[in-house]
Coordinates of C-alpha atoms and ligand atoms in Angstrom, one line a residue:
M5 CA 6.4 -5.8 17.8
S6 CA 9.7 -7.6 17.7
L7 CA 10.4 -10.6 15.6
A8 CA 9.5 -13.9 17.1
T9 CA 11.2 -17.0 16.0
M10 CA 10.2 -20.6 15.7
D11 CA 11.2 -21.2 19.3
G12 CA 9.0 -18.3 20.3
A13 CA 11.7 -16.7 22.4
I14 CA 12.5 -13.0 22.3
S15 CA 15.8 -11.9 23.7
E16 CA 16.0 -9.0 26.1
E17 CA 17.5 -6.6 23.5
Q18 CA 14.7 -7.4 21.1
R19 CA 12.1 -6.5 23.7
S20 CA 10.5 -3.2 22.9
P21 CA 10.4 -0.7 25.8
S22 CA 7.5 0.9 24.1
A23 CA 5.4 -2.2 23.9
Q24 CA 1.8 -1.9 25.1
V25 CA 1.1 -5.6 25.2
S26 CA 4.0 -7.9 26.0
I27 CA 3.3 -11.6 25.6
R28 CA 6.2 -13.5 27.2
N29 CA 6.7 -17.2 26.9
V30 CA 2.9 -17.8 27.4
T31 CA 1.8 -21.4 27.7
K32 CA -1.7 -22.7 28.1
V33 CA -2.4 -26.1 29.4
F34 CA -6.0 -27.3 29.8
P35 CA -6.1 -29.9 32.6
G36 CA -7.4 -33.3 31.9
K37 CA -10.6 -34.2 33.8
K38 CA -9.8 -36.3 36.8
G39 CA -11.6 -39.6 36.7
F40 CA -12.5 -39.2 33.1
F41 CA -11.6 -42.1 30.8
N42 CA -11.3 -42.1 27.1
K43 CA -13.9 -44.8 26.1
L44 CA -11.7 -46.1 23.2
T45 CA -8.3 -46.3 24.9
G46 CA -9.4 -46.7 28.5
K47 CA -6.8 -44.2 29.5
A48 CA -7.4 -41.3 31.9
S49 CA -7.7 -38.1 30.0
S50 CA -4.4 -36.2 30.2
N51 CA -3.5 -32.5 30.2
F52 CA -3.7 -30.7 26.9
T53 CA -1.1 -28.1 26.0
A54 CA -2.9 -25.8 23.6
I55 CA -0.1 -23.1 23.1
E56 CA 3.5 -23.2 24.2
E57 CA 6.0 -20.4 24.9
I58 CA 4.4 -17.8 22.7
S59 CA 6.1 -14.4 22.8
M60 CA 5.4 -11.2 21.0
E61 CA 5.5 -7.5 21.7
I62 CA 2.7 -5.2 20.4
E63 CA 3.3 -1.4 20.2
P64 CA 0.5 1.1 20.7
N65 CA -1.8 1.9 17.8
T66 CA -0.9 -1.1 15.7
F67 CA -3.3 -3.4 14.0
V68 CA -2.3 -7.0 14.6
T69 CA -4.1 -10.0 13.2
I70 CA -3.6 -13.6 14.2
I71 CA -4.0 -16.3 11.6
G72 CA -3.6 -20.0 12.0
P73 CA -5.3 -23.4 11.4
S74 CA -8.6 -24.1 13.1
G75 CA -8.1 -25.2 16.7
C76 CA -4.5 -24.0 17.0
G77 CA -5.2 -21.7 20.0
K78 CA -6.0 -18.3 18.6
S79 CA -9.1 -17.8 20.8
T80 CA -7.2 -19.2 23.7
L81 CA -4.5 -16.5 23.3
L82 CA -7.0 -13.7 22.8
N83 CA -9.1 -14.8 25.8
M84 CA -5.9 -14.7 27.9
I85 CA -5.1 -11.2 26.7
A86 CA -8.7 -10.3 27.5
G87 CA -8.2 -11.7 31.0
L88 CA -11.1 -14.1 30.6
M89 CA -8.9 -17.2 30.9
P90 CA -6.0 -17.9 33.3
I91 CA -2.5 -18.2 31.9
T92 CA -0.6 -21.5 32.7
G93 CA 2.9 -20.3 32.2
G94 CA 4.6 -17.0 31.2
D95 CA 3.2 -13.5 31.5
I96 CA 1.0 -11.1 29.5
L97 CA 1.9 -7.5 30.4
L98 CA -0.3 -4.5 29.6
N99 CA 1.8 -1.3 29.8
G100 CA 4.3 -3.2 31.9
E101 CA 1.7 -4.6 34.4
P102 CA 0.7 -8.3 34.4
I103 CA -2.9 -9.0 33.3
T104 CA -4.9 -10.5 36.2
G105 CA -8.4 -10.3 34.8
P106 CA -10.7 -8.4 32.4
G107 CA -10.6 -4.6 32.5
P108 CA -12.0 -1.5 30.8
D109 CA -8.6 -1.0 29.0
R110 CA -9.6 -3.9 26.7
G111 CA -12.8 -4.1 24.7
M112 CA -13.7 -7.5 23.3
V113 CA -15.8 -8.3 20.2
F114 CA -17.0 -11.9 20.3
Q115 CA -17.5 -14.1 17.3
N116 CA -21.0 -14.9 18.3
Y117 CA -22.0 -11.3 19.1
A118 CA -22.7 -12.1 22.8
L119 CA -25.4 -9.4 23.1
M120 CA -28.0 -9.3 25.9
P121 CA -31.1 -10.5 24.0
W122 CA -33.5 -8.7 26.3
M123 CA -31.8 -5.4 25.8
T124 CA -32.2 -3.0 22.9
V125 CA -29.2 -1.8 20.9
A126 CA -28.8 1.3 23.0
E127 CA -29.3 -0.6 26.2
N128 CA -26.6 -3.1 25.3
I129 CA -24.2 -0.2 24.8
R130 CA -25.4 1.6 27.9
F131 CA -24.9 -1.5 30.0
A132 CA -21.2 -1.7 29.0
V133 CA -20.7 2.0 29.6
E134 CA -22.3 2.0 33.0
T135 CA -20.5 -1.2 34.1
V136 CA -17.2 0.5 33.4
D137 CA -18.2 3.9 34.9
P138 CA -21.2 3.5 37.3
K139 CA -21.0 7.2 38.2
I140 CA -21.2 8.6 34.7
S141 CA -23.7 11.4 34.1
A142 CA -26.8 10.6 32.1
K143 CA -25.9 13.3 29.6
R144 CA -22.4 12.1 28.9
R145 CA -23.6 8.5 28.9
D146 CA -26.3 9.2 26.3
R147 CA -23.8 11.2 24.2
I148 CA -21.4 8.2 24.1
I149 CA -24.2 5.8 23.2
K150 CA -25.4 8.1 20.4
E151 CA -21.9 8.7 19.0
H152 CA -21.1 5.0 18.9
I153 CA -24.3 4.0 17.3
Q154 CA -23.6 6.6 14.7
L155 CA -20.0 5.4 14.3
V156 CA -21.1 1.9 13.3
G157 CA -24.0 3.2 11.1
L158 CA -26.9 2.0 13.3
T159 CA -28.7 5.3 13.8
G160 CA -32.4 4.5 13.7
A161 CA -32.0 1.0 15.2
E162 CA -31.4 2.2 18.8
K163 CA -34.6 0.7 20.1
K164 CA -34.4 -2.7 18.3
H165 CA -33.6 -5.9 20.1
P166 CA -30.9 -8.3 18.8
H167 CA -33.5 -10.7 17.4
E168 CA -34.8 -7.9 15.1
L169 CA -31.3 -7.3 13.7
S170 CA -29.3 -9.0 10.9
G171 CA -26.0 -10.7 11.7
G172 CA -24.1 -7.8 10.3
M173 CA -26.1 -5.3 12.4
R174 CA -25.5 -7.4 15.6
Q175 CA -21.8 -7.5 14.9
R176 CA -21.9 -3.7 14.6
V177 CA -23.5 -3.5 18.0
G178 CA -20.7 -5.7 19.3
I179 CA -18.2 -3.3 17.8
A180 CA -20.0 -0.2 19.1
R181 CA -20.2 -1.7 22.6
A182 CA -16.5 -2.6 22.7
L183 CA -15.5 0.9 21.5
A184 CA -18.0 2.8 23.7
I185 CA -15.9 2.0 26.8
N186 CA -13.0 3.7 25.1
P187 CA -10.6 0.8 25.6
Q188 CA -6.9 1.2 24.8
I189 CA -7.0 -2.1 23.0
L190 CA -9.7 -3.6 20.9
L191 CA -9.8 -7.5 20.8
M192 CA -11.8 -9.1 18.1
D193 CA -12.3 -12.9 17.6
E194 CA -13.3 -13.5 14.0
P195 CA -15.6 -10.6 14.0
F196 CA -16.8 -11.1 10.5
G197 CA -16.6 -14.9 10.3
A198 CA -20.4 -15.5 10.2
L199 CA -21.2 -12.9 7.7
D200 CA -21.8 -13.0 3.9
A201 CA -19.0 -11.7 1.7
L202 CA -20.7 -8.3 1.0
T203 CA -21.5 -7.5 4.6
R204 CA -18.1 -8.6 5.6
G205 CA -16.6 -6.3 3.0
F206 CA -18.6 -3.3 4.3
L207 CA -17.6 -4.0 7.9
Q208 CA -14.0 -4.4 7.0
D209 CA -14.1 -1.0 5.4
E210 CA -15.9 0.3 8.5
I211 CA -13.2 -1.1 10.8
E212 CA -10.5 0.5 8.5
R213 CA -12.3 3.9 8.7
I214 CA -12.8 3.7 12.5
W215 CA -9.2 2.6 13.0
E216 CA -8.1 5.6 10.9
Q217 CA -10.2 7.9 13.2
Q218 CA -9.3 6.4 16.6
R219 CA -6.0 4.6 16.0
K220 CA -6.5 2.1 18.8
T221 CA -4.4 -1.0 19.2
V222 CA -6.3 -3.8 17.6
I223 CA -5.7 -7.6 18.0
M224 CA -8.0 -9.5 15.6
I225 CA -8.3 -13.1 14.7
T226 CA -9.3 -14.0 11.2
H227 CA -9.3 -16.9 8.8
S228 CA -9.2 -14.6 5.8
I229 CA -5.9 -13.8 4.2
E230 CA -7.3 -10.9 2.2
E231 CA -8.9 -9.4 5.3
A232 CA -5.6 -9.7 7.2
L233 CA -3.7 -8.0 4.4
L234 CA -6.2 -5.2 4.1
L235 CA -6.3 -4.3 7.7
S236 CA -3.1 -5.3 9.4
D237 CA 0.2 -3.7 10.2
R238 CA 1.5 -7.1 11.3
I239 CA 0.2 -10.6 10.8
V240 CA 1.0 -13.3 13.4
M241 CA 1.0 -16.7 11.8
M242 CA 0.5 -19.5 14.4
T243 CA 1.5 -23.1 13.8
R244 CA -0.9 -25.9 14.3
G245 CA -1.5 -27.3 17.8
P246 CA -1.1 -28.9 20.2
A247 CA 1.7 -26.8 21.7
A248 CA 1.1 -24.1 19.0
R249 CA 3.7 -21.5 18.5
V250 CA 4.3 -18.3 16.5
D251 CA 5.8 -19.4 13.2
E252 CA 6.4 -16.0 11.7
I253 CA 5.3 -12.3 12.0
L254 CA 4.8 -10.5 8.7
E255 CA 5.1 -6.8 8.4
I256 CA 2.5 -5.3 6.1
P257 CA 3.9 -2.2 4.5
F258 CA 1.0 -0.8 2.4
P259 CA 0.2 2.9 3.0
R260 CA -3.1 3.9 4.6
P261 CA -5.9 4.5 4.1
R262 CA -6.2 1.3 2.2
N263 CA -8.6 0.2 -0.4
R264 CA -9.5 -3.3 -1.3
E265 CA -9.5 -2.5 -5.0
T266 CA -6.0 -0.9 -5.1
I267 CA -4.2 -2.9 -2.4
E268 CA -3.6 -5.8 -4.7
Q269 CA -1.6 -3.6 -7.1
Y270 CA 1.3 -3.2 -4.7
P271 CA 4.2 -5.4 -5.8
A272 CA 4.6 -6.9 -2.3
Y273 CA 0.9 -8.0 -2.1
S274 CA 1.1 -11.3 -4.1
G275 CA 4.3 -12.4 -2.4
L276 CA 2.8 -11.9 1.1
K277 CA -0.5 -13.6 0.1
A278 CA 1.4 -16.6 -1.4
E279 CA 3.5 -16.9 1.8
M280 CA 0.3 -16.9 4.0
E281 CA -1.4 -19.4 1.7
R282 CA 1.7 -21.7 1.9
H283 CA 1.7 -21.4 5.7
L284 CA -2.0 -22.1 6.2
F285 CA -1.9 -24.9 3.6
R286 CA 1.1 -26.6 5.3
E287 CA -0.3 -26.3 8.8
T288 CA -3.8 -27.4 7.9
R289 CA -2.5 -30.3 5.9
A290 CA -0.4 -31.5 8.8
V291 CA -3.5 -31.3 11.1
E292 CA -5.5 -33.4 8.6
E293 CA -2.7 -35.9 8.3
A294 CA -2.4 -36.2 12.1
R295 CA -6.2 -36.7 12.3
I296 CA -6.3 -39.3 9.6
G297 CA -3.2 -41.0 11.0
G298 CA -4.8 -41.0 14.4
K299 CA -7.8 -42.9 13.1
K300 CA -5.9 -45.8 11.7
Ligands
ATP425 N1 -11.9 -25.0 27.9 C1 -11.1 -25.9 27.2 N2 -10.8 -27.1 27.7 C2 -10.1 -28.0 27.1 N3 -9.5 -27.8 25.8 C3 -9.8 -26.6 25.3 C4 -10.6 -25.6 25.9 N4 -10.7 -24.5 25.1 C5 -10.0 -24.8 24.0 N5 -9.5 -26.0 24.1 C6 -8.6 -26.7 23.1 O1 -7.5 -25.8 22.8 C7 -7.2 -25.8 21.4 C8 -7.3 -24.4 20.9 O2 -8.6 -23.9 20.9 P1 -9.0 -22.5 20.4 O3 -10.5 -22.3 20.6 O4 -8.1 -21.5 21.0 O5 -8.6 -22.6 18.8 P2 -8.8 -21.6 17.6 O6 -7.4 -21.4 17.0 O7 -9.5 -20.4 18.2 O8 -9.7 -22.4 16.6 P3 -10.8 -21.8 15.6 O9 -10.1 -21.2 14.4 O10 -11.5 -23.1 15.2 O11 -11.7 -20.9 16.3 C9 -8.2 -26.8 20.8 O12 -7.6 -28.0 20.6 C10 -9.3 -26.9 21.8 O13 -10.0 -28.1 21.7
MG426 MG1 -11.3 -19.5 17.8

């Protein structure tokens, strides 16, 4: 990934020819609803620019996390990379080709699991595999399902339905399902956000282990500074919205495999952590000030 600056622009020479994902001056505007009036102001609801002119280049096999204040546009950006939401301005290229919709090259792990409630663990994974490859042989399909259930530590729970699983187990199914289609890129929207600290820690270690094995490109959203520092090669810090931008991209130099107990001992750790805390504090405070100011 090249450096992105406050204005979000990346010059031609900074663009990496080896980039797998190129995000170029991407803007997202949500249209105001025609005929809708704000009850307080009486004004017609206007367009809302969520993110503006965001650029970054992501090389293959890198683990990138996106961090920023709540509501700044992280999910919006990830959904556009997933092809689930149209882009208003700019381009997102995947291996040089513009993204026009979702595809089997990208696996998505949703924050709210998004499993089919009437399907078992194995059936949820099977559904994804067959959707991507309808002609797959039953033997190969079943091997992929078994391998991925094993990979996320759910062997024995194959026949359970989502309502019979804990939150952490559901999230594991989500991860297994996303990986089972063998995507080039794994997209994860706060995958551990709803979990208790212990389960979250286990799953972080699991993701670290899976990533060591498979070395996929990962783009993950998180609110946790420690999680970002443990897992990432690069951390993208977004500014507050509206018209959110990339403030800075941090390079995380710690060797792998990483370990939550030892990572804090690297001299650079506390400096990076403090920088992220300052960024999040500044941006969140500005959001709060705007909110309180807006109420007066
Ligand atoms: N479909 C939509 N229509 C209108 N506005 C939207 C829509 N989706 C998101 N927004 C607005 O765009 C902004 C960014 O939303 P988004 O969900 O991307 O934020 P986020 O950074 O993921 O926040 P969080 O950390 O709370 O998940 C917010 O102000 C939100 O209200
Ligand atoms: Mg979000």
